[in-house]
C-alpha atoms as one frame of an Amber mdcrd trajectory, in Angstrom:
protein
 -77.885 -47.628  50.789 -79.751 -50.931  51.410 -81.362 -50.460  48.239 -80.591
 -48.890  45.003 -81.110 -45.208  45.383 -80.329 -42.711  42.580 -77.769 -40.478
  43.558 -77.989 -36.816  43.039 -75.561 -34.237  41.651 -75.046 -32.731  45.155
 -74.489 -36.413  46.598 -71.644 -36.767  44.165 -70.092 -33.572  44.809 -69.460
 -34.421  48.451 -67.426 -37.190  46.906 -65.651 -35.459  44.225 -65.602 -31.755
  43.431 -65.921 -32.140  39.713 -69.390 -31.224  38.317 -68.800 -33.374  35.052
 -67.896 -36.188  37.463 -70.848 -35.929  39.536 -73.328 -35.250  36.661 -71.938
 -38.579  34.882 -72.208 -40.595  38.084 -75.644 -39.327  39.052 -76.972 -40.278
  35.550 -75.479 -43.713  35.839 -77.211 -44.315  38.965 -78.762 -45.938  40.873
 -76.224 -48.734  41.655 -77.058 -52.065  43.178 -73.955 -52.137  45.133 -70.833
 -50.419  46.212 -68.606 -52.383  43.654 -70.945 -51.331  40.769 -70.496 -47.801
  41.729 -66.702 -48.040  42.290 -66.140 -49.196  38.673 -68.337 -46.600  37.278
 -66.496 -43.956  39.052 -63.115 -45.418  37.928 -64.613 -45.493  34.095 -65.948
 -41.949  34.554 -63.075 -40.298  36.009 -60.269 -41.849  33.737 -62.301 -42.078
  30.620 -64.901 -39.370  30.699 -63.662 -36.362  32.883 -60.896 -33.959  31.228
 -58.130 -32.310  32.676 -60.246 -29.222  33.473 -62.709 -31.539  35.256 -59.631
 -33.030  37.274 -58.295 -29.577  38.363 -61.948 -28.410  39.492 -61.789 -31.648
  41.439 -58.536 -30.908  43.156 -59.557 -27.125  43.730 -62.227 -28.733  46.203
 -59.621 -30.146  48.614 -57.618 -28.058  51.313 -54.181 -28.255  51.610 -52.831
 -30.789  53.953 -52.558 -29.524  57.440 -55.340 -26.879  56.832 -57.447 -26.227
  60.124 -59.841 -23.762  58.838 -63.575 -24.184  60.145 -64.492 -24.495  56.512
 -62.927 -27.667  56.036 -65.344 -30.407  55.427 -66.063 -33.349  57.882 -64.630
 -35.948  55.547 -61.527 -33.825  54.842 -60.871 -33.761  58.521 -61.274 -37.339
  58.864 -58.888 -37.923  56.069 -56.264 -35.660  57.552 -56.690 -36.474  61.333
 -53.678 -38.922  61.406 -51.371 -36.278  59.673 -52.672 -33.582  61.887 -52.165
 -35.265  65.263 -48.810 -36.410  64.306 -47.890 -32.839  63.189 -45.379 -30.931
  65.436 -45.167 -27.096  65.098 -41.890 -27.302  63.094 -43.358 -30.092  60.854
 -46.809 -28.442  60.493 -44.825 -25.034  59.353 -42.394 -27.254  57.232 -45.738
 -29.053  55.381 -47.152 -25.399  54.814 -44.193 -24.072  53.197 -43.767 -27.432
  51.022 -47.692 -27.148  49.948 -47.139 -23.510  48.721 -44.017 -24.477  46.787
 -45.701 -27.353  45.130 -48.869 -25.201  43.864 -46.620 -22.542  43.013 -44.718
 -25.070  40.741 -47.867 -27.301  39.323 -50.689 -24.728  39.671 -52.994 -27.009
  42.059 -52.964 -28.401  45.527 -51.106 -31.420  46.515 -53.225 -34.261  46.133
 -52.697 -37.251  48.369 -55.348 -39.770  50.103 -53.955 -38.897  53.522 -55.977
 -41.491  55.443 -54.087 -43.301  57.882 -50.773 -41.154  56.955 -48.727 -39.403
  59.547 -47.421 -36.054  58.869 -43.806 -37.060  58.082 -45.096 -39.612  55.684
 -47.117 -36.955  54.009 -44.386 -34.608  54.058 -41.986 -37.175  52.601 -44.168
 -38.010  49.819 -44.579 -34.353  49.163 -41.241 -33.897  48.842 -40.615 -36.564
  46.669 -43.181 -35.887  44.319 -42.040 -32.078  44.095 -39.366 -33.468  41.822
 -41.526 -34.859  39.233 -42.278 -33.351  35.720 -45.659 -31.522  35.539 -47.444
 -34.144  33.367 -46.297 -36.927  35.684 -47.539 -35.051  38.952 -50.772 -34.179
  37.040 -51.331 -38.078  36.493 -50.291 -38.679  40.062 -52.688 -36.133  41.397
 -55.717 -37.582  39.453 -54.473 -41.156  40.701 -54.854 -40.105  44.574 -58.172
 -38.015  43.728 -59.622 -41.299  42.514 -58.569 -42.840  45.868 -60.468 -40.282
  47.978 -63.392 -40.573  45.688 -63.554 -44.555  46.236 -63.212 -43.769  49.762
 -65.968 -41.410  50.350 -68.216 -43.548  48.215 -67.693 -46.334  50.648 -68.451
 -43.817  53.306 -71.770 -42.542  51.138 -72.670 -46.170  50.993 -72.245 -46.984
  54.765 -74.544 -43.969  55.362 -78.032 -44.850  57.148 -81.022 -44.881  54.492
 -82.802 -42.584  57.152 -80.439 -39.670  56.605 -81.123 -37.477  54.095 -78.438
 -37.822  51.055 -77.889 -33.758  51.569 -76.981 -33.747  54.902 -73.548 -32.940
  56.187 -73.538 -35.123  59.115 -72.870 -39.068  58.981 -73.931 -41.684  61.636
 -71.317 -42.537  63.922 -72.290 -46.169  64.065 -71.537 -48.210  61.006 -72.418
 -51.808  60.321 -69.564 -54.615  60.235 -70.263 -54.943  56.659 -69.784 -51.245
  55.973 -66.656 -50.928  57.867 -65.301 -54.301  56.013 -66.010 -52.139  52.777
 -63.806 -49.339  53.992 -61.071 -51.375  55.299 -60.978 -53.403  51.752 -60.740
 -49.881  49.941 -58.241 -48.553  52.665 -55.914 -51.310  52.011 -54.645 -49.453
  48.962 -54.384 -46.526  50.401 -51.710 -47.338  52.461 -54.012 -46.810  55.834
 -54.107 -50.575  56.736 -51.009 -52.934  55.584 -51.892 -55.979  53.876 -50.583
 -59.627  55.257 -48.209 -61.349  52.490 -46.492 -64.275  52.351 -42.620 -64.614
  52.581 -42.573 -60.857  53.173 -39.142 -59.018  52.368 -36.947 -58.673  55.831
 -37.847 -56.393  58.236 -36.800 -52.757  57.301 -33.845 -51.268  59.209 -32.382
 -47.771  59.547 -34.558 -44.961  57.685 -35.391 -43.639  54.494 -37.288 -40.984
  52.771 -39.736 -43.033  50.866 -42.858 -43.910  51.978 -43.005 -47.307  49.999
 -40.857 -49.637  48.334 -39.085 -48.676  44.919 -40.655 -51.384  42.987 -44.401
 -51.960  43.108 -47.223 -53.572  41.088 -50.862 -54.233  40.613 -52.882 -56.433
  38.505 -55.886 -55.440  36.592 -58.319 -57.921  35.102 -59.209 -56.347  31.650
 -61.567 -59.070  30.689 -63.897 -58.396  33.680 -62.745 -54.606  34.129 -61.954
 -54.910  38.030 -58.615 -55.823  40.122 -57.260 -59.404  39.973 -57.103 -60.421
  43.562 -55.310 -63.768  44.965 -52.552 -63.691  42.225 -49.184 -64.807  43.513
 -46.332 -62.237  42.853 -42.506 -62.993  42.853 -39.927 -60.117  42.519 -36.324
 -61.271  41.696 -33.010 -59.637  41.124 -30.427 -60.995  38.887 -27.085 -61.639
  40.721 -24.868 -63.187  38.203 -22.159 -60.559  37.597 -20.282 -62.478  35.175
 -23.298 -62.088  32.371 -26.525 -59.986  32.405 -29.751 -61.527  31.519 -30.508
 -61.314  27.368 -32.257 -63.297  24.630 -29.221 -65.362  24.320 -28.700 -65.933
  27.991 -31.809 -67.319  29.619 -30.065 -69.149  32.539 -32.703 -68.990  35.063
 -29.861 -69.770  37.997 -28.948 -66.076  38.053 -32.297 -64.971  39.889 -32.411
 -64.198  43.642 -35.978 -63.798  45.103 -36.334 -60.343  46.967 -39.860 -60.931
  48.049 -43.178 -62.637  47.308 -46.740 -61.554  48.098 -50.458 -62.166  46.885
 -52.637 -59.450  45.278 -55.426 -58.000  47.697 -58.792 -56.990  46.645 -57.659
 -53.935  44.897 -55.270 -55.926  42.799 -52.271 -54.716  44.653 -49.354 -56.706
  46.066 -48.092 -56.183  49.605 -44.327 -55.215  50.167 -41.995 -57.109  47.691
 -38.711 -55.551  48.925 -37.391 -53.350  51.617 -37.968 -49.440  51.698 -34.580
 -47.945  50.827 -33.678 -44.538  49.724 -31.859 -46.024  46.510 -32.489 -49.311
  45.010 -29.716 -51.326  43.842 -29.024 -51.016  39.891 -29.488 -53.875  37.710
 -31.768 -56.513  36.260 -35.109 -57.357  37.936 -37.965 -59.854  37.220 -41.385
 -59.822  38.268 -43.734 -62.807  37.948 -47.185 -63.470  38.180 -48.873 -66.857
  38.833 -51.942 -66.496  36.598 -52.466 -69.843  36.199 -54.402 -70.052  39.251
 -56.521 -66.948  38.678 -57.427 -68.044  35.106 -57.027 -71.742  34.862 -58.436
 -72.091  31.133 -56.049 -69.050  30.020 -53.539 -68.981  27.588 -50.435 -67.917
  30.114 -49.431 -70.289  32.856 -47.698 -67.566  34.213 -46.365 -63.963  33.194
 -42.871 -62.736  34.041 -41.633 -59.244  33.215 -37.931 -58.311  33.287 -36.641
 -54.623  33.549 -33.405 -52.809  33.965 -32.726 -50.044  36.541 -29.861 -47.795
  35.403 -27.559 -46.342  37.675 -28.909 -42.938  37.389 -32.332 -43.863  38.232
 -31.947 -45.647  41.589 -33.850 -42.803  43.220 -36.857 -43.097  40.830 -40.000
 -45.202  41.944 -41.014 -47.942  39.593 -44.224 -49.178  39.369 -44.795 -52.446
  37.027 -48.396 -53.201  36.762 -49.958 -56.088  34.712 -53.055 -55.867  32.643
 -54.169 -59.269  32.123 -56.823 -61.054  30.362 -57.126 -64.969  29.562 -55.282
 -64.386  26.126 -53.430 -61.135  26.229 -51.374 -59.097  28.637 -49.767 -55.745
  28.597 -47.637 -53.704  30.994 -45.961 -50.093  31.432 -43.754 -48.246  33.864
 -45.943 -46.108  35.962 -45.017 -44.171  39.006
């Protein structure tokens, strides 16, 4: 879209199957840029669409691995990596787990499958199957948002001469449009982001598809991801005494990995991908002084403990930052 063009409800329904979302996005258009559309999509999806709207959007997706002629072109493109790497036995197992998942949670397994192989998708399905329904509903909503963002990039990269309601898309895109998709695709797991002092190369095998500890940074003052922030992950190695309010000895921390947040505010890999993370105390630190030189906090460190009975779980520890305040939470 070279010039701001109003989006119709039909345009948006190709991106996200929620009618409430589509109506709100159409009403908020036109958007001067893809970035503006993405910000509006995130705001509307997370703050204005209710659970019924989420479920309506989920229902518009085929199960992973479906090869029916009725599957949309975009769904086929997004699942192409999984379909091309699925053996007959893997496809059968995927279908069985899809059925089990839907019976447990009441909606189709949602995952942004772009660039993910069948084994990766199956491993993630099995991992998330153990979640509580309320946790999995949030996971599914986040995956739907990723798909929505990716499809918005495709919509904005379409040639302006193609009618907005067509089901076909140009096969040749500009370099700028391709760059947009690569930027969004980075946090979908399709394309790895380079990171400084990356953790050692992974050896052996794991049922996880990502490290046990991950993070992202959101600039709440601007309402956008915070890119270019240096992130360090450390583990407490002093077995003689745990870190505490009265024991602030910094010599007990050992670095596991460092990275820089990408354009989506997500860090690269900070530690190995292992089935069971070592129990103990961890510290994740953010160099906020370079990002916000005039801010109140030169850096932010968050210390948390992983218990013996939590070693198979995932720990997403984000930072929501502004120049004069910050907060965090344990996500999934």
